mmCIF file of C-alpha atoms and ligand atoms in Angstrom:
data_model
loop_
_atom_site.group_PDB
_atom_site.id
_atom_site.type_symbol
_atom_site.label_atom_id
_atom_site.label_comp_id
_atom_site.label_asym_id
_atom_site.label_seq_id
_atom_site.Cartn_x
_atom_site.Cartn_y
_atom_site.Cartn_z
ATOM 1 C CA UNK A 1 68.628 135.572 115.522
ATOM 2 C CA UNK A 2 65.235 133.718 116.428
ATOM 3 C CA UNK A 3 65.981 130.814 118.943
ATOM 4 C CA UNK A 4 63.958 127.247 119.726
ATOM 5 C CA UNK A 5 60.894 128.778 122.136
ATOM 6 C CA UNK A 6 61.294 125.463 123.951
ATOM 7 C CA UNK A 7 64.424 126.811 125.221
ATOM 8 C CA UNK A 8 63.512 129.821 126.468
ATOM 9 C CA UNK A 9 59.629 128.715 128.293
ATOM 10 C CA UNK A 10 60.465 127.919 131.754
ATOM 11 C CA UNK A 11 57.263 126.720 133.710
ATOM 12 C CA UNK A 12 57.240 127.495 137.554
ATOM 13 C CA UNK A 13 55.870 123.969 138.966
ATOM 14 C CA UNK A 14 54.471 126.197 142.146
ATOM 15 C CA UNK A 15 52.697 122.837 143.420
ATOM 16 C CA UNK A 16 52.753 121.338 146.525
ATOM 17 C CA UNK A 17 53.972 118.123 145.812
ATOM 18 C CA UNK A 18 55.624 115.201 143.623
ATOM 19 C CA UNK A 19 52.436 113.599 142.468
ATOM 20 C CA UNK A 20 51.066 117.156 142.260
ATOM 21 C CA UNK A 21 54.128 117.939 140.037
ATOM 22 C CA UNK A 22 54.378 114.533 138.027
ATOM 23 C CA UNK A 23 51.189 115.167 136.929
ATOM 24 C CA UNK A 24 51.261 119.024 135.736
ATOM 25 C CA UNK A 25 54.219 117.426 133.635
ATOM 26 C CA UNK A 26 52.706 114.733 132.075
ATOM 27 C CA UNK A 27 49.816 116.859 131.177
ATOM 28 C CA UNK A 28 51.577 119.882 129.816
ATOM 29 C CA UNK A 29 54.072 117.126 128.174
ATOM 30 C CA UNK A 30 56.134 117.731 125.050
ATOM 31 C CA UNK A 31 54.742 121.772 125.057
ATOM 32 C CA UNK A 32 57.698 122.737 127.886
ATOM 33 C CA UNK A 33 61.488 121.676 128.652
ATOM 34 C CA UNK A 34 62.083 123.065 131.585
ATOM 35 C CA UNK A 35 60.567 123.713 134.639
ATOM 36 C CA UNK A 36 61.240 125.496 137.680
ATOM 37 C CA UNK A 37 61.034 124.037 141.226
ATOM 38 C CA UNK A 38 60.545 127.153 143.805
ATOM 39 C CA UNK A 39 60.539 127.143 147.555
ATOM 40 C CA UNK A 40 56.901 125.045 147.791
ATOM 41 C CA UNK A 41 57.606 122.261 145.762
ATOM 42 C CA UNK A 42 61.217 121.652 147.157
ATOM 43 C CA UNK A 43 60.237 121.936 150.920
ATOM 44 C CA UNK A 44 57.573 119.209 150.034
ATOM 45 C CA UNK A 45 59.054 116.911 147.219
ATOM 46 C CA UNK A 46 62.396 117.524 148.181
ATOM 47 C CA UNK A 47 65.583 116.535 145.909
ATOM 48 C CA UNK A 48 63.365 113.383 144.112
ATOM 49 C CA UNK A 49 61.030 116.357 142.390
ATOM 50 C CA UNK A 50 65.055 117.213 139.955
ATOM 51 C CA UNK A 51 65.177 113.068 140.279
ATOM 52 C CA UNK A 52 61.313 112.970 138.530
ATOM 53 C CA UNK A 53 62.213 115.908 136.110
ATOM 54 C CA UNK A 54 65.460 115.060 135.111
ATOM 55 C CA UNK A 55 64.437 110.371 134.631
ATOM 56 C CA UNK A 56 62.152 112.642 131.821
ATOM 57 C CA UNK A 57 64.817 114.560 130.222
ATOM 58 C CA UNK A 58 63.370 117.978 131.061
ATOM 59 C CA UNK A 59 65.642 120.461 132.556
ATOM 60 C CA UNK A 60 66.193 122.309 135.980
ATOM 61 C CA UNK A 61 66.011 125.603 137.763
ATOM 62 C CA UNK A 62 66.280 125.368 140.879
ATOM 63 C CA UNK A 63 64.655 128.449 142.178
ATOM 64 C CA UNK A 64 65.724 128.004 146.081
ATOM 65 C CA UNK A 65 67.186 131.508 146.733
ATOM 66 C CA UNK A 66 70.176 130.682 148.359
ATOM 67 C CA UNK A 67 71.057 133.139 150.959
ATOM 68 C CA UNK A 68 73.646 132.365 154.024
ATOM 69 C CA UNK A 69 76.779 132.383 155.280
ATOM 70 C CA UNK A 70 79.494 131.411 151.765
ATOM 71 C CA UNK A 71 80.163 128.030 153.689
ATOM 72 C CA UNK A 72 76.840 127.228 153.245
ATOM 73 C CA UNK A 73 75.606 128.676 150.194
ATOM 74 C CA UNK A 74 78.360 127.188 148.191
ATOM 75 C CA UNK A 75 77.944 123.564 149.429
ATOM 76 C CA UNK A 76 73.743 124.004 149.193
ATOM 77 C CA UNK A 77 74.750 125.086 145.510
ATOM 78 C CA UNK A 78 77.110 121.855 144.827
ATOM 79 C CA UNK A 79 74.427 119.419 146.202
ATOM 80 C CA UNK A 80 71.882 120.946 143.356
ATOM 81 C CA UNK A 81 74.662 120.363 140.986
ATOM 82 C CA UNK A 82 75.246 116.954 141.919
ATOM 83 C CA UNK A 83 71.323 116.196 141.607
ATOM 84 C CA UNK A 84 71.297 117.632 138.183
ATOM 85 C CA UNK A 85 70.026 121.099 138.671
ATOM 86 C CA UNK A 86 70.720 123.195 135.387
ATOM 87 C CA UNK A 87 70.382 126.358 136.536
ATOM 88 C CA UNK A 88 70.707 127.743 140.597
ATOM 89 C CA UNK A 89 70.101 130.807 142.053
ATOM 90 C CA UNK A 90 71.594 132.735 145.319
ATOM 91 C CA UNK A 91 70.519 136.432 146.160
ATOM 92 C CA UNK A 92 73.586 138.966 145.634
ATOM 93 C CA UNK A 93 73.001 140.383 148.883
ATOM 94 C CA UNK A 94 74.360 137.108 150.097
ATOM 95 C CA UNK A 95 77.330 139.049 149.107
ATOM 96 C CA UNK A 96 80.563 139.114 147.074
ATOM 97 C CA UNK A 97 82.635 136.079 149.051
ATOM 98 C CA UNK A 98 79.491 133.747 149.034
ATOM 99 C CA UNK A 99 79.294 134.361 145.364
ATOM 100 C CA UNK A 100 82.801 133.800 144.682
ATOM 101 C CA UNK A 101 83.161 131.339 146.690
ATOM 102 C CA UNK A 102 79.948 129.100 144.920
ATOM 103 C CA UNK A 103 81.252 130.425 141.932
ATOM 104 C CA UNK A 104 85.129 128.814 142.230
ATOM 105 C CA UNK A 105 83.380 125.544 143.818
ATOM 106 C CA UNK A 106 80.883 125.036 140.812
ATOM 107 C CA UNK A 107 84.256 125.230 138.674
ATOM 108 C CA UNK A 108 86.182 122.922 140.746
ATOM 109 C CA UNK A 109 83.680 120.100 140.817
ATOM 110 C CA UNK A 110 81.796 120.315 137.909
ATOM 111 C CA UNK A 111 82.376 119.243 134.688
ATOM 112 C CA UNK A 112 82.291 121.536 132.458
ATOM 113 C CA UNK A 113 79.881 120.085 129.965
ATOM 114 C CA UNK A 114 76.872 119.635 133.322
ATOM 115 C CA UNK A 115 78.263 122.821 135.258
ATOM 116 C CA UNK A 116 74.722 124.900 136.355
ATOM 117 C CA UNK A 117 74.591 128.029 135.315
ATOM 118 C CA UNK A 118 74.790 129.800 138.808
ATOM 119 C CA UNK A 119 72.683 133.470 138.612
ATOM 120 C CA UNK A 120 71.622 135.947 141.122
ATOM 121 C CA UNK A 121 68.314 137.873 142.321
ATOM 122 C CA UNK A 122 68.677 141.179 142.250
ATOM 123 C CA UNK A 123 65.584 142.387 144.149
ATOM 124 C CA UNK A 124 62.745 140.697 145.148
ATOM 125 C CA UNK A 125 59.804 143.298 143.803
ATOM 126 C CA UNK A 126 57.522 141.997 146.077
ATOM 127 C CA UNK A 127 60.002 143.411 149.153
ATOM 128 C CA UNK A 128 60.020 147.153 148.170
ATOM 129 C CA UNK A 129 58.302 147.833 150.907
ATOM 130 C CA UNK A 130 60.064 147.386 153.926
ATOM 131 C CA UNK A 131 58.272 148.903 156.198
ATOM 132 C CA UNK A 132 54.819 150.013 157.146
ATOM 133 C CA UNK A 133 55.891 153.628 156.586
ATOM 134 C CA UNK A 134 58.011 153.234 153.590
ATOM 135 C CA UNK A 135 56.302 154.161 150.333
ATOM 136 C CA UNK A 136 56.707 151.377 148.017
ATOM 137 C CA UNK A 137 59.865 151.333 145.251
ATOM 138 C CA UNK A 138 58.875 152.978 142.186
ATOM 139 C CA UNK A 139 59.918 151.043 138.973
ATOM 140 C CA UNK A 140 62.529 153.825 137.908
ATOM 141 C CA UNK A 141 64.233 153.274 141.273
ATOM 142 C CA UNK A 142 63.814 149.427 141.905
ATOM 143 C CA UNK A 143 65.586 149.157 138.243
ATOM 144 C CA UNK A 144 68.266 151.097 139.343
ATOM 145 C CA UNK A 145 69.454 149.238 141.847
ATOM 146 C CA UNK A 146 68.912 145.897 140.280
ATOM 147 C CA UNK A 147 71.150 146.928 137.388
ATOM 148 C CA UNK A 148 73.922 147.685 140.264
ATOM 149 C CA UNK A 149 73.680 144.575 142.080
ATOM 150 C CA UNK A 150 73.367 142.710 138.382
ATOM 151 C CA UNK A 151 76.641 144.413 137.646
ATOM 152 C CA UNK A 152 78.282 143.195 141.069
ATOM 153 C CA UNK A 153 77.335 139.944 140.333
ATOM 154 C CA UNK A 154 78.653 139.922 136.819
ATOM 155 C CA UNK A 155 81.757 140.977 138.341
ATOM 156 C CA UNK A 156 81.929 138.232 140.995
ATOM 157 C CA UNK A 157 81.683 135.312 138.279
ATOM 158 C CA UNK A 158 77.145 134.641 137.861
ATOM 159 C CA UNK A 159 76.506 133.797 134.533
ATOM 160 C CA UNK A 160 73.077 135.834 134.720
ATOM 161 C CA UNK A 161 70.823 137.272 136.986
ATOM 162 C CA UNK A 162 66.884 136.892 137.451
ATOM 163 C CA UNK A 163 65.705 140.719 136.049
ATOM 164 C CA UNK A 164 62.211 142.022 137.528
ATOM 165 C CA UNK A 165 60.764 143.370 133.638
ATOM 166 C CA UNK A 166 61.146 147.178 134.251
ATOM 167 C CA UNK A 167 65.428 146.587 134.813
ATOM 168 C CA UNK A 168 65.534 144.047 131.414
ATOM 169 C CA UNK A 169 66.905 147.294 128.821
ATOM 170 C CA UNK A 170 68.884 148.519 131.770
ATOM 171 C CA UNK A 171 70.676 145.110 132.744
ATOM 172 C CA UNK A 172 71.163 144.074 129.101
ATOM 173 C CA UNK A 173 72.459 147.317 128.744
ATOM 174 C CA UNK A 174 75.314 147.298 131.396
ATOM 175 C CA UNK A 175 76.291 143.635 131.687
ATOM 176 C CA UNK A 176 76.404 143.276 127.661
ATOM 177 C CA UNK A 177 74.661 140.246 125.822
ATOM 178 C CA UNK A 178 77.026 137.115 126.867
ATOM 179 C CA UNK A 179 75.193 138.153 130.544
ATOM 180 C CA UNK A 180 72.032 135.459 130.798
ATOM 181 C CA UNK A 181 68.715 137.126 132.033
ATOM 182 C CA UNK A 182 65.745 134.708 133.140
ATOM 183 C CA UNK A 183 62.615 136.930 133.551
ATOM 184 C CA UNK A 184 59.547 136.328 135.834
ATOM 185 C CA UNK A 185 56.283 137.908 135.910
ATOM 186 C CA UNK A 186 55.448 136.744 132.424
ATOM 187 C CA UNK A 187 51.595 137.062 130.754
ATOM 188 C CA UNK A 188 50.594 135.541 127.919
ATOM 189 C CA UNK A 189 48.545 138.028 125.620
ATOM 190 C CA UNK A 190 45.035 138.238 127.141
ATOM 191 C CA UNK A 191 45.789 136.717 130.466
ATOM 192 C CA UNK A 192 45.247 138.128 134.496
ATOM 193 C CA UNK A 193 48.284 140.118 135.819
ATOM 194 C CA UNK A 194 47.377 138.298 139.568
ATOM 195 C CA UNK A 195 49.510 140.029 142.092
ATOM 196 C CA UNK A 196 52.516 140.262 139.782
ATOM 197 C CA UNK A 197 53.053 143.851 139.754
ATOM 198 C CA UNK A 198 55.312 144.463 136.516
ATOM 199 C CA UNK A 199 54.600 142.374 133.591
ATOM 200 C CA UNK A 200 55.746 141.777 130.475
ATOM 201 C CA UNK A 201 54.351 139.149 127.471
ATOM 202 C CA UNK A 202 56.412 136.451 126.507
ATOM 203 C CA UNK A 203 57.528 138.117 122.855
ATOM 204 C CA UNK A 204 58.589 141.311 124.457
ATOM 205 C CA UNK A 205 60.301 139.915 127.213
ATOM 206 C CA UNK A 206 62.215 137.889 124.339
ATOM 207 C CA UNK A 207 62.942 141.031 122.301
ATOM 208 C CA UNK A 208 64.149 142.841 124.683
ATOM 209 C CA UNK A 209 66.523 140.350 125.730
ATOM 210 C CA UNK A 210 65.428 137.304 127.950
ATOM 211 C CA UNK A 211 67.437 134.291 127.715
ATOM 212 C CA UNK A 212 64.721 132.565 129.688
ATOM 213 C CA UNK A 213 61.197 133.483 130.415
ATOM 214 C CA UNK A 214 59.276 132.039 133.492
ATOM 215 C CA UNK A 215 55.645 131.386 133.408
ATOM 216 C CA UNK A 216 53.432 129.728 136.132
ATOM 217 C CA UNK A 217 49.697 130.332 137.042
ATOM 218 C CA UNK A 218 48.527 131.262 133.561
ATOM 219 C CA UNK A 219 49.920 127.868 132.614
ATOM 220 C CA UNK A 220 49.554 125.550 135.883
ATOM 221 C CA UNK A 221 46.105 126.870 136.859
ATOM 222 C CA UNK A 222 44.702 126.438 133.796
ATOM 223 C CA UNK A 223 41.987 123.640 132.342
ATOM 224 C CA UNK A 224 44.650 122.924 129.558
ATOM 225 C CA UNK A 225 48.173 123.836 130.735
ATOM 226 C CA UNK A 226 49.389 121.912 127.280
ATOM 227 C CA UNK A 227 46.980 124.513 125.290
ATOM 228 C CA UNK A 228 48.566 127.618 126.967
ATOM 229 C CA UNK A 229 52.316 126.740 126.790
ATOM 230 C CA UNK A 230 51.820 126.175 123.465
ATOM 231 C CA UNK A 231 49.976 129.455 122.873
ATOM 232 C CA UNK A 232 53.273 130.313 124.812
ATOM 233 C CA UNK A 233 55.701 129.113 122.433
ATOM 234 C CA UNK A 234 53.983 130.525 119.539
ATOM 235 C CA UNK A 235 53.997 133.792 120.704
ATOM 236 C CA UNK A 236 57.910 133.859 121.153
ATOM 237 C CA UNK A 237 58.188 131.895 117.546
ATOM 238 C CA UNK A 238 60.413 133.893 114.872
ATOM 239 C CA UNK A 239 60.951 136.808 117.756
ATOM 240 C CA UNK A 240 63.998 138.243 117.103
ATOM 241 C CA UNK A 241 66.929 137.774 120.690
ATOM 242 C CA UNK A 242 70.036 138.074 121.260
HETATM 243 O O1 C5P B 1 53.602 133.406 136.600
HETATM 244 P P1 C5P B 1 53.468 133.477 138.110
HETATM 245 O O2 C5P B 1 53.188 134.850 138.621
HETATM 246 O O3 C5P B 1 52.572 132.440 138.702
HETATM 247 O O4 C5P B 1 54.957 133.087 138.542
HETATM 248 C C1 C5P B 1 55.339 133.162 139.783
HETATM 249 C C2 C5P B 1 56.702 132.510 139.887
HETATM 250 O O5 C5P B 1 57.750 133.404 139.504
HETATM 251 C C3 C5P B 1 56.908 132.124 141.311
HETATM 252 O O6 C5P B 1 57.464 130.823 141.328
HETATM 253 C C4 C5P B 1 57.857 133.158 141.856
HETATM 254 O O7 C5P B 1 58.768 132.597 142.766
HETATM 255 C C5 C5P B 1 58.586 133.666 140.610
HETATM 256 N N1 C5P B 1 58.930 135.077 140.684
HETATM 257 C C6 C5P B 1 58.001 136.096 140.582
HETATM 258 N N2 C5P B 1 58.351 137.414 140.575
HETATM 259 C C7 C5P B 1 59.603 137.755 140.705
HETATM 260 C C8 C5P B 1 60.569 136.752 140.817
HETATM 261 C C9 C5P B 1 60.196 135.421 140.805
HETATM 262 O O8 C5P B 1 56.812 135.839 140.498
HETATM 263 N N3 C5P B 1 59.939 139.040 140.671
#
């Protein structure tokens, strides 16, 4: 079944600021739904960038990595719900009891219809090198282990995970198709890979089972961010998902 594009095109809003942010929307406009506010924007627009998006009806990731002790994670987690966050993240190396735990507080104090889907990193593929010795993860073996810790989190209650490209077959694969994947590292046909080191394009990131696809410098560095998402959405139209 084919779904709306505009529902699966997440843009990261990697800017430093509200204006900077308010902006990048206005100009990209009716081409993109939801957006995704990362570690940059956060630390410098703080909880009135969700305010901004959500006043114009887009929706929310909240891409803030939560990783600490359950105590915290879980009550970090229920202040993004409580802002209007649609979707939150945690790292599953946080670990089963902080996942549970945000889990069973999400459940408790949301209502169902505006409850976040909570989902998990699995590995950051930028950290497969640990240290100045190590040789860096191969794709075989950094998929491995993000299908394991997908699984975990499964287990423990996420309703999805974020899946590096190379681990999208093997995730879909063991966590069935109910399990919601939202994949980075996204290029556009004809676009620069940049330092993203696995890529995928938007339509085979969507065949192969993305529930959400996040794009950011090929649409928020360029002279017509509106042009490109809609290139975007296009691309993914009449793909066949899950
Ligand atoms: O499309 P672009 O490479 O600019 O997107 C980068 C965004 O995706 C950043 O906000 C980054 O946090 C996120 N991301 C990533 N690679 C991952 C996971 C997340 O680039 N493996």
């Amino acid at each position: 079944m084919a779904r709306d594009p505009r529902d699966i095109l997440v843009v990261a809003l990697d800017v430093d600021g509200i204006d900077a942010a308010r902006d990048l929307v206005d100009r990209i406009g009716d081409q993109a739904l939801w957006y995704k506010v990362g570690l940059e924007l956060y630390s410098s627009g703080g909880p009135d960038v969700v305010r901004m998006l959500k006043d114009q009806g887009k929706r929310v990731f909240a891409d803030l990595k939560l990783y600490d002790i359950p105590n915290t994670v879980s009550r970090a987690a229920l202040c993004l719900a409580n802002l209007g966050a649609d979707i939150i993240d945690l790292h599953i190396q946080a670990g089963w009891d902080a996942i549970t735990k945000t889990v069973t507080l999400l459940d408790e104090e949301c209502d169902a219809a505006s409850r976040p889907d909570l989902i998990g990193i699995t590995v950051l593929t930028s950290a497969t090198k640990l240290d100045e010795d190590d040789q860096p993860l191969t794709a075989e073996a950094m998929a491995i282990e993000a299908v394991r810790r997908a699984d975990l989190g499964r287990r423990a209650g996420l309703s999805g995970v974020v899946a590096p490209t190379p681990a999208v077959a093997g995730i879909r694969e063991k966590c069935g198709n109910d399990f919601k994947l939202l994949v980075p590292g996204i290029r556009p046909q004809g676009s620069a890979i940049g330092d993203q080191k696995w890529v995928a394009t938007p339509a085979s990131a969507v065949a192969a089972g993305a529930c959400w696809i996040v794009v950011g410098r090929p649409i928020n560095q360029a002279d017509d961010p509106a042009g490109v998402a809609e290139k975007i959405l296009e691309e993914m139209t009449g793909v066949e998902c899950l």
